[in-house]
Each structure stands twice: as structure tokens, then as C-alpha cells.
Amino acid sequence: MNSDVILRLSGICKTFHSTDGEEIKALSNINLNIKRNEFVCIIGPSGCGKSTLLRIVAGLEEPSAGEIYLNGIPSRAPSAKKGMIFQDYSLLPWRRILDNVAFGPELKGMAKQERYRIARHYLKLVGLDKFERCFPHELSGGMKQRVAIARALANDPDLLLMDEPFGALDEQTRYLLQNELLRIWKTDQKTVLFVTHSIDEALVLSDKIIVMSTNPGTISQIIDVTLPRPRDRVNNHFARYYSKIRNLLYHEVINRQLVAG
Ligand code: ADP
Ligand code: MG
């Protein structure tokens, strides 16, 4: 196996069973290689299995078939090596920001002084070092998501898994956090698997875009984005990528309506 590959998904399938016994084929035969330090976005229509795929990689859901390899080793269970960031921040409301970020190191049994040193390092990295004594409810949505990013980074994960992390934020905050995430990705040398609904967001962030189709969820196309960074949203090449992906997604939705109707 190529040692550059950090995450390999081989033949991942997932079937759910609804309460009335109906089978829902959420994912079918997902095969994917992600290289170390790559920024990969997953895009696809609602219900195509993006969250299910991310949860399977995180170890929060069992696949019905297939295997997940992290650094060449089967990896089905949750682990500090796989840091997950959700849209709703998932902070612990009764803990101060510093103790939220220090939570992972605390679980590992690290001494207080060391876990606070690590937490402060990452709070500074996301620009929140002045807020360590606040509680989550005292922060804006964008600030809470920064805390969630710092908390994931404090575990020193090999892989950052992000499920529409900026989906609930206003456009300005979203742009700001996209830039911050890119800066952190570069300085901290992380590999990121990022789910988004937004073509624009996928194009600003990724080296590679995985376009999914639905019923059952499969990978329909993988697009390498070779645009230089920082990405210019009004550039012609950007627009060309944009319309290619929009057409892929548009056909996907039309096909689905034809099947349904
Ligand atoms: P996406 O994130 O792309 O919107 P999801 O991964 O959430 O899609 O869902 C994919 C499909 O699997 C959907 O049809 C959804 O209804 C179904 N699904 C997801 N989780 C469950 C579950 N726990 N039980 C039953 N069906 C589920
Ligand atoms: Mg989802």
C-alpha cells in the first residue's frame, strides 16, 4: 500500500432498517484513498449518506460491510486519532472553554498543568486565548465552533472529520472560519475530511472533491481541484469548476425526481 495514504475505505456499505422493517441502503461499495495532509470535501444531495459515511469513519457507526484502514491498520472503533467536529458544536455547557478544550487530554490521564498548556496552545491558534474562562453560552456560534476545532486539535488527531461544521453560521463568519481552518490545516499539517452542502465552500477549501449520488449513496465522481491558494471566488477557473459540480449535482436531483415520480 502507498504509505502516503492515511485513510483507506474499502467496500463500505451501510443498510439501515426502519421501524416498519424497510431496508434503507444508505451506502453502497464506497472505495476511497485519502493521502496524508490532503483536504478532501464530500458534497452531495441531502440523504445521500454523507453523515453516515463520516460517522462510520469516526467509529460512531458500524458499516454493514467493508473496512476502514487508518495508517494501514483496520480502524472501526472511535479513537483520539479521529477528531470529529459537528455542526452543533457539541460543547459541554457546564465546563469553561479551557476545560472543554482540555477534555481529550484529561481523558488520556494527562496532568492538569500539561493539559492546560495544550488547551491554551490550541485556544491561541483559533484566536480565543482571551476567552478561556467563559462558558459556551457566553460565546457566539462562530466562537463556539472555534472552540470545537481547538478541542478536536488538542487530541492531536491524524484525521479531522467535519460534518457541515459551518452550516449554521452566517456568511461572513463562515468565510472567516474557512480561512482560519485553511491556516490551521497548513500550520498543523492535518488531513481533513469535510462534509458540506456548499459548492463554493468545497472549492475554496479542498484539494479533492468527492461528489456523491443517492439511493444508494455512492461516489459518482472525484474531482481534483488544482486552483492555486488562496482561492479567488470570482476567477474564471473557479467558475468553471463551480458549474461542473453544479451540473453533476443538478443531474443527480433531476434523476432522483424522475425515479420518484
Ligand atoms: P446526508 O448526511 O447525506 O444528508 P445521512 O447519512 O444522514 O445523509 O442519511 C443517509 C440515509 O440513511 C437517509 O436516507 C437517512 O434517512 C438514512 N439514515 C441515516 N441514519 C439512519 C438511522 N439511524 N436509521 C435509519 N435510517 C437512517
Ligand atoms: Mg448529513
mmCIF file of C-alpha atoms and ligand atoms in Angstrom:
data_model
loop_
_atom_site.group_PDB
_atom_site.id
_atom_site.type_symbol
_atom_site.label_atom_id
_atom_site.label_comp_id
_atom_site.label_asym_id
_atom_site.label_seq_id
_atom_site.Cartn_x
_atom_site.Cartn_y
_atom_site.Cartn_z
ATOM 1 C CA MET A 1 0.000 0.000 0.000
ATOM 2 C CA ASN A 2 1.143 3.529 -0.709
ATOM 3 C CA SER A 3 2.431 4.914 2.625
ATOM 4 C CA ASP A 4 1.165 8.343 1.599
ATOM 5 C CA VAL A 5 -2.377 7.041 2.090
ATOM 6 C CA ILE A 6 -3.610 7.833 5.604
ATOM 7 C CA LEU A 7 -7.228 6.681 5.203
ATOM 8 C CA ARG A 8 -8.450 3.870 3.004
ATOM 9 C CA LEU A 9 -12.079 2.871 2.693
ATOM 10 C CA SER A 10 -12.675 -0.476 1.080
ATOM 11 C CA GLY A 11 -16.131 -1.664 0.005
ATOM 12 C CA ILE A 12 -18.045 0.268 2.663
ATOM 13 C CA CYS A 13 -21.783 -0.499 2.669
ATOM 14 C CA LYS A 14 -24.445 0.516 5.156
ATOM 15 C CA THR A 15 -28.040 -0.652 5.285
ATOM 16 C CA PHE A 16 -30.410 0.688 7.928
ATOM 17 C CA HIS A 17 -33.655 -0.976 8.925
ATOM 18 C CA SER A 18 -36.565 1.362 9.559
ATOM 19 C CA THR A 19 -39.041 0.675 12.377
ATOM 20 C CA ASP A 20 -41.525 -0.875 9.887
ATOM 21 C CA GLY A 21 -38.841 -3.292 8.684
ATOM 22 C CA GLU A 22 -37.991 -1.493 5.449
ATOM 23 C CA GLU A 23 -34.371 -1.604 4.279
ATOM 24 C CA ILE A 24 -32.642 1.721 3.637
ATOM 25 C CA LYS A 25 -29.465 1.322 1.608
ATOM 26 C CA ALA A 26 -27.571 4.369 2.801
ATOM 27 C CA LEU A 27 -24.162 3.492 1.318
ATOM 28 C CA SER A 28 -23.055 1.035 -1.329
ATOM 29 C CA ASN A 29 -19.489 -0.027 -2.097
ATOM 30 C CA ILE A 30 -17.579 3.107 -1.119
ATOM 31 C CA ASN A 31 -13.890 2.856 -2.053
ATOM 32 C CA LEU A 32 -11.618 5.769 -1.316
ATOM 33 C CA ASN A 33 -7.987 6.644 -0.611
ATOM 34 C CA ILE A 34 -7.077 9.853 1.189
ATOM 35 C CA LYS A 35 -3.479 11.000 1.303
ATOM 36 C CA ARG A 36 -1.713 12.449 4.329
ATOM 37 C CA ASN A 37 -2.231 16.259 4.604
ATOM 38 C CA GLU A 38 -4.929 16.256 1.943
ATOM 39 C CA PHE A 39 -8.021 18.448 2.327
ATOM 40 C CA VAL A 40 -10.956 16.473 0.975
ATOM 41 C CA CYS A 41 -14.572 17.644 0.782
ATOM 42 C CA ILE A 42 -17.610 15.421 0.342
ATOM 43 C CA ILE A 43 -20.582 17.000 -1.391
ATOM 44 C CA GLY A 44 -23.905 15.504 -2.415
ATOM 45 C CA PRO A 45 -27.661 15.892 -2.119
ATOM 46 C CA SER A 46 -29.340 15.626 1.246
ATOM 47 C CA GLY A 47 -29.821 11.997 2.288
ATOM 48 C CA CYS A 48 -27.026 10.565 0.082
ATOM 49 C CA GLY A 49 -25.176 9.221 3.128
ATOM 50 C CA LYS A 50 -22.512 11.886 3.790
ATOM 51 C CA SER A 51 -23.048 11.948 7.565
ATOM 52 C CA THR A 52 -23.345 8.157 7.687
ATOM 53 C CA LEU A 53 -20.008 7.822 5.886
ATOM 54 C CA LEU A 54 -18.292 10.271 8.227
ATOM 55 C CA ARG A 55 -19.765 8.566 11.295
ATOM 56 C CA ILE A 56 -18.525 5.197 10.017
ATOM 57 C CA VAL A 57 -15.006 6.625 9.553
ATOM 58 C CA ALA A 58 -15.209 8.157 13.069
ATOM 59 C CA GLY A 59 -16.239 4.785 14.515
ATOM 60 C CA LEU A 60 -19.632 6.097 15.671
ATOM 61 C CA GLU A 61 -21.489 3.740 13.319
ATOM 62 C CA GLU A 62 -20.695 0.158 12.211
ATOM 63 C CA PRO A 63 -20.536 -0.493 8.464
ATOM 64 C CA SER A 64 -22.705 -3.396 7.196
ATOM 65 C CA ALA A 65 -19.735 -4.446 5.041
ATOM 66 C CA GLY A 66 -16.263 -3.206 4.189
ATOM 67 C CA GLU A 67 -13.307 -1.946 6.168
ATOM 68 C CA ILE A 68 -11.746 1.337 7.268
ATOM 69 C CA TYR A 69 -7.946 1.499 7.387
ATOM 70 C CA LEU A 70 -6.139 4.281 9.227
ATOM 71 C CA ASN A 71 -2.402 4.266 8.504
ATOM 72 C CA GLY A 72 -2.878 0.785 7.044
ATOM 73 C CA ILE A 73 -4.495 -0.637 10.194
ATOM 74 C CA PRO A 74 -8.198 -1.610 10.428
ATOM 75 C CA SER A 75 -9.899 1.127 12.447
ATOM 76 C CA ARG A 76 -13.591 0.619 13.245
ATOM 77 C CA ALA A 77 -13.651 1.985 16.791
ATOM 78 C CA PRO A 78 -13.673 5.643 17.838
ATOM 79 C CA SER A 79 -10.200 6.931 18.655
ATOM 80 C CA ALA A 80 -8.489 10.179 19.614
ATOM 81 C CA LYS A 81 -6.688 9.851 16.258
ATOM 82 C CA LYS A 82 -10.007 10.639 14.540
ATOM 83 C CA GLY A 83 -11.304 14.029 15.678
ATOM 84 C CA MET A 84 -14.938 14.710 14.813
ATOM 85 C CA ILE A 85 -16.486 18.188 14.598
ATOM 86 C CA PHE A 86 -20.263 18.522 14.226
ATOM 87 C CA GLN A 87 -22.488 21.357 13.048
ATOM 88 C CA ASP A 88 -23.948 21.878 16.542
ATOM 89 C CA TYR A 89 -20.520 22.319 18.264
ATOM 90 C CA SER A 90 -21.292 19.653 20.921
ATOM 91 C CA LEU A 91 -19.507 21.521 23.720
ATOM 92 C CA LEU A 92 -20.006 20.609 27.366
ATOM 93 C CA PRO A 93 -22.140 23.519 28.676
ATOM 94 C CA TRP A 94 -21.095 23.156 32.324
ATOM 95 C CA ARG A 95 -17.376 23.404 31.551
ATOM 96 C CA ARG A 96 -15.399 26.578 30.937
ATOM 97 C CA ILE A 97 -13.835 26.929 27.479
ATOM 98 C CA LEU A 98 -10.401 25.937 28.776
ATOM 99 C CA ASP A 99 -11.820 22.760 30.319
ATOM 100 C CA ASN A 100 -13.777 21.955 27.161
ATOM 101 C CA VAL A 101 -10.567 22.054 25.111
ATOM 102 C CA ALA A 102 -8.616 20.196 27.803
ATOM 103 C CA PHE A 103 -11.235 17.419 27.892
ATOM 104 C CA GLY A 104 -9.463 14.996 25.500
ATOM 105 C CA PRO A 105 -6.055 15.256 27.216
ATOM 106 C CA GLU A 106 -7.883 14.843 30.555
ATOM 107 C CA LEU A 107 -9.452 11.584 29.336
ATOM 108 C CA LYS A 108 -5.979 10.410 28.416
ATOM 109 C CA GLY A 109 -4.986 10.963 32.072
ATOM 110 C CA MET A 110 -2.720 13.939 31.450
ATOM 111 C CA ALA A 111 -1.754 16.081 34.462
ATOM 112 C CA LYS A 112 -3.604 19.392 34.866
ATOM 113 C CA GLN A 113 -0.646 21.628 34.055
ATOM 114 C CA GLU A 114 0.131 19.745 30.835
ATOM 115 C CA ARG A 115 -3.463 19.552 29.619
ATOM 116 C CA TYR A 116 -3.945 23.282 30.241
ATOM 117 C CA ARG A 117 -0.724 24.017 28.372
ATOM 118 C CA ILE A 118 -2.027 22.069 25.367
ATOM 119 C CA ALA A 119 -5.518 23.618 25.613
ATOM 120 C CA ARG A 120 -4.075 27.149 25.766
ATOM 121 C CA HIS A 121 -1.885 26.467 22.744
ATOM 122 C CA TYR A 122 -4.910 25.499 20.633
ATOM 123 C CA LEU A 123 -7.143 28.250 22.021
ATOM 124 C CA LYS A 124 -4.481 30.711 20.901
ATOM 125 C CA LEU A 125 -4.321 29.033 17.494
ATOM 126 C CA VAL A 126 -8.060 29.657 16.991
ATOM 127 C CA GLY A 127 -7.819 33.189 18.427
ATOM 128 C CA LEU A 128 -9.735 32.563 21.656
ATOM 129 C CA ASP A 129 -7.000 32.716 24.295
ATOM 130 C CA LYS A 130 -8.757 35.670 25.976
ATOM 131 C CA PHE A 131 -11.942 33.659 26.484
ATOM 132 C CA GLU A 132 -10.690 30.609 28.352
ATOM 133 C CA ARG A 133 -12.748 31.372 31.480
ATOM 134 C CA CYS A 134 -16.055 31.804 29.596
ATOM 135 C CA PHE A 135 -18.772 29.200 29.412
ATOM 136 C CA PRO A 136 -20.079 28.073 25.989
ATOM 137 C CA HIS A 137 -23.362 30.025 26.321
ATOM 138 C CA GLU A 138 -21.363 33.274 26.545
ATOM 139 C CA LEU A 139 -19.894 32.797 23.046
ATOM 140 C CA SER A 140 -21.262 33.386 19.514
ATOM 141 C CA GLY A 141 -21.817 30.471 17.107
ATOM 142 C CA GLY A 142 -18.553 31.160 15.282
ATOM 143 C CA MET A 143 -16.620 31.282 18.550
ATOM 144 C CA LYS A 144 -18.203 28.035 19.735
ATOM 145 C CA GLN A 145 -17.180 26.334 16.512
ATOM 146 C CA ARG A 146 -13.618 27.615 17.018
ATOM 147 C CA VAL A 147 -13.660 26.016 20.473
ATOM 148 C CA ALA A 148 -14.873 22.751 18.921
ATOM 149 C CA ILE A 149 -11.970 22.895 16.439
ATOM 150 C CA ALA A 150 -9.471 23.617 19.244
ATOM 151 C CA ARG A 151 -10.917 20.748 21.284
ATOM 152 C CA ALA A 152 -10.501 18.313 18.382
ATOM 153 C CA LEU A 153 -6.935 19.536 17.706
ATOM 154 C CA ALA A 154 -5.962 19.156 21.391
ATOM 155 C CA ASN A 155 -6.200 15.378 20.867
ATOM 156 C CA ASP A 156 -3.571 15.653 18.133
ATOM 157 C CA PRO A 157 -5.703 13.653 15.668
ATOM 158 C CA ASP A 158 -4.293 12.253 12.414
ATOM 159 C CA LEU A 159 -7.605 12.925 10.790
ATOM 160 C CA LEU A 160 -10.109 15.767 11.271
ATOM 161 C CA LEU A 161 -13.656 14.754 10.359
ATOM 162 C CA MET A 162 -16.006 17.707 9.936
ATOM 163 C CA ASP A 163 -19.741 17.329 9.236
ATOM 164 C CA GLU A 164 -21.088 20.630 7.862
ATOM 165 C CA PRO A 165 -19.274 22.457 10.675
ATOM 166 C CA PHE A 166 -20.039 25.948 9.349
ATOM 167 C CA GLY A 167 -23.587 25.176 8.169
ATOM 168 C CA ALA A 168 -25.282 27.117 10.973
ATOM 169 C CA LEU A 169 -23.117 30.247 10.660
ATOM 170 C CA ASP A 170 -23.753 33.485 8.767
ATOM 171 C CA GLU A 171 -21.813 34.025 5.536
ATOM 172 C CA GLN A 172 -19.175 36.422 6.926
ATOM 173 C CA THR A 173 -18.364 34.159 9.880
ATOM 174 C CA ARG A 174 -18.302 31.209 7.524
ATOM 175 C CA TYR A 175 -15.717 32.866 5.233
ATOM 176 C CA LEU A 176 -13.623 33.818 8.245
ATOM 177 C CA LEU A 177 -13.642 30.304 9.659
ATOM 178 C CA GLN A 178 -12.886 28.774 6.252
ATOM 179 C CA ASN A 179 -9.728 30.920 6.117
ATOM 180 C CA GLU A 180 -8.813 30.047 9.689
ATOM 181 C CA LEU A 181 -9.300 26.361 9.050
ATOM 182 C CA LEU A 182 -7.026 26.546 5.999
ATOM 183 C CA ARG A 183 -4.380 28.333 8.064
ATOM 184 C CA ILE A 184 -4.579 25.680 10.821
ATOM 185 C CA TRP A 185 -4.572 22.861 8.255
ATOM 186 C CA LYS A 186 -1.332 24.252 6.834
ATOM 187 C CA THR A 187 0.473 25.049 10.098
ATOM 188 C CA ASP A 188 -0.667 21.942 11.978
ATOM 189 C CA GLN A 189 -0.268 19.557 8.991
ATOM 190 C CA LYS A 190 -3.619 17.811 9.284
ATOM 191 C CA THR A 191 -5.625 15.609 6.985
ATOM 192 C CA VAL A 192 -9.219 16.817 6.721
ATOM 193 C CA LEU A 193 -12.387 15.077 5.538
ATOM 194 C CA PHE A 194 -15.078 17.762 5.393
ATOM 195 C CA VAL A 195 -18.765 17.372 4.511
ATOM 196 C CA THR A 196 -20.529 20.363 3.007
ATOM 197 C CA HIS A 197 -23.670 21.278 1.065
ATOM 198 C CA SER A 198 -21.926 24.255 -0.464
ATOM 199 C CA ILE A 199 -20.078 24.031 -3.804
ATOM 200 C CA ASP A 200 -18.413 27.356 -3.019
ATOM 201 C CA GLU A 201 -17.123 26.087 0.322
ATOM 202 C CA ALA A 202 -15.841 22.837 -1.221
ATOM 203 C CA LEU A 203 -13.985 24.800 -3.919
ATOM 204 C CA VAL A 204 -12.404 27.266 -1.503
ATOM 205 C CA LEU A 205 -11.185 24.503 0.808
ATOM 206 C CA SER A 206 -10.304 21.317 -0.967
ATOM 207 C CA ASP A 207 -7.593 19.533 -2.886
ATOM 208 C CA LYS A 208 -10.160 16.952 -3.868
ATOM 209 C CA ILE A 209 -13.965 16.951 -4.023
ATOM 210 C CA ILE A 210 -15.922 13.733 -3.716
ATOM 211 C CA VAL A 211 -19.312 14.062 -5.362
ATOM 212 C CA MET A 212 -21.854 11.567 -4.079
ATOM 213 C CA SER A 213 -25.101 10.346 -5.572
ATOM 214 C CA THR A 214 -28.018 8.898 -3.734
ATOM 215 C CA ASN A 215 -30.229 5.797 -3.408
ATOM 216 C CA PRO A 216 -27.977 4.091 -2.533
ATOM 217 C CA GLY A 217 -25.183 6.511 -1.622
ATOM 218 C CA THR A 218 -22.201 6.014 -3.919
ATOM 219 C CA ILE A 219 -19.264 8.095 -5.107
ATOM 220 C CA SER A 220 -20.223 9.414 -8.529
ATOM 221 C CA GLN A 221 -17.091 11.432 -9.237
ATOM 222 C CA ILE A 222 -13.823 12.565 -7.650
ATOM 223 C CA ILE A 223 -12.602 15.970 -8.790
ATOM 224 C CA ASP A 224 -9.049 17.205 -8.196
ATOM 225 C CA VAL A 225 -9.061 20.958 -7.580
ATOM 226 C CA THR A 226 -5.780 22.316 -8.899
ATOM 227 C CA LEU A 227 -6.548 26.021 -8.369
ATOM 228 C CA PRO A 228 -3.788 27.921 -6.517
ATOM 229 C CA ARG A 229 -4.428 29.083 -2.932
ATOM 230 C CA PRO A 230 -5.758 31.408 -1.662
ATOM 231 C CA ARG A 231 -8.687 30.725 -3.956
ATOM 232 C CA ASP A 232 -10.320 33.577 -5.772
ATOM 233 C CA ARG A 233 -14.110 33.142 -5.915
ATOM 234 C CA VAL A 234 -14.514 35.445 -8.923
ATOM 235 C CA ASN A 235 -11.827 33.777 -11.017
ATOM 236 C CA ASN A 236 -12.886 32.129 -14.355
ATOM 237 C CA HIS A 237 -11.310 28.797 -13.482
ATOM 238 C CA PHE A 238 -13.188 28.812 -10.170
ATOM 239 C CA ALA A 239 -16.429 29.455 -12.088
ATOM 240 C CA ARG A 240 -15.695 26.548 -14.446
ATOM 241 C CA TYR A 241 -15.216 24.129 -11.546
ATOM 242 C CA TYR A 242 -18.348 25.548 -9.945
ATOM 243 C CA SER A 243 -20.582 24.892 -12.946
ATOM 244 C CA LYS A 244 -19.136 21.399 -13.460
ATOM 245 C CA ILE A 245 -20.059 20.406 -9.900
ATOM 246 C CA ARG A 246 -23.404 22.202 -10.033
ATOM 247 C CA ASN A 247 -24.295 20.272 -13.211
ATOM 248 C CA LEU A 248 -23.325 16.972 -11.580
ATOM 249 C CA LEU A 249 -25.498 17.722 -8.546
ATOM 250 C CA TYR A 250 -28.339 19.093 -10.678
ATOM 251 C CA HIS A 251 -28.461 15.912 -12.777
ATOM 252 C CA GLU A 252 -28.441 13.932 -9.581
ATOM 253 C CA VAL A 253 -31.527 15.752 -8.268
ATOM 254 C CA ILE A 254 -33.361 15.520 -11.622
ATOM 255 C CA ASN A 255 -32.640 11.778 -11.873
ATOM 256 C CA ARG A 256 -33.963 11.298 -8.373
ATOM 257 C CA GLN A 257 -37.175 13.147 -9.193
ATOM 258 C CA LEU A 258 -37.642 11.019 -12.341
ATOM 259 C CA VAL A 259 -37.179 7.810 -10.331
ATOM 260 C CA ALA A 260 -39.547 9.044 -7.615
ATOM 261 C CA GLY A 261 -42.188 10.369 -9.913
HETATM 262 P P1 ADP B 1 -26.771 13.097 4.466
HETATM 263 O O1 ADP B 1 -25.858 13.401 5.597
HETATM 264 O O2 ADP B 1 -26.080 12.959 3.145
HETATM 265 O O3 ADP B 1 -27.919 14.046 4.377
HETATM 266 P P2 ADP B 1 -27.405 10.711 6.029
HETATM 267 O O4 ADP B 1 -26.107 9.991 6.100
HETATM 268 O O5 ADP B 1 -27.838 11.461 7.221
HETATM 269 O O6 ADP B 1 -27.428 11.636 4.726
HETATM 270 O O7 ADP B 1 -28.536 9.648 5.677
HETATM 271 C C1 ADP B 1 -28.466 8.739 4.585
HETATM 272 C C2 ADP B 1 -29.712 7.874 4.550
HETATM 273 O O8 ADP B 1 -29.710 6.993 5.657
HETATM 274 C C3 ADP B 1 -31.009 8.664 4.631
HETATM 275 O O9 ADP B 1 -31.991 8.027 3.829
HETATM 276 C C4 ADP B 1 -31.382 8.575 6.099
HETATM 277 O O10 ADP B 1 -32.763 8.686 6.274
HETATM 278 C C5 ADP B 1 -30.872 7.182 6.453
HETATM 279 N N1 ADP B 1 -30.455 7.080 7.864
HETATM 280 C C6 ADP B 1 -29.423 7.743 8.466
HETATM 281 N N2 ADP B 1 -29.307 7.387 9.755
HETATM 282 C C7 ADP B 1 -30.274 6.456 9.980
HETATM 283 C C8 ADP B 1 -30.689 5.687 11.119
HETATM 284 N N3 ADP B 1 -30.025 5.771 12.293
HETATM 285 N N4 ADP B 1 -31.729 4.831 10.982
HETATM 286 C C9 ADP B 1 -32.373 4.704 9.806
HETATM 287 N N5 ADP B 1 -32.042 5.405 8.673
HETATM 288 C C10 ADP B 1 -31.017 6.258 8.767
HETATM 289 MG MG MG B 2 -25.777 14.994 6.995
#
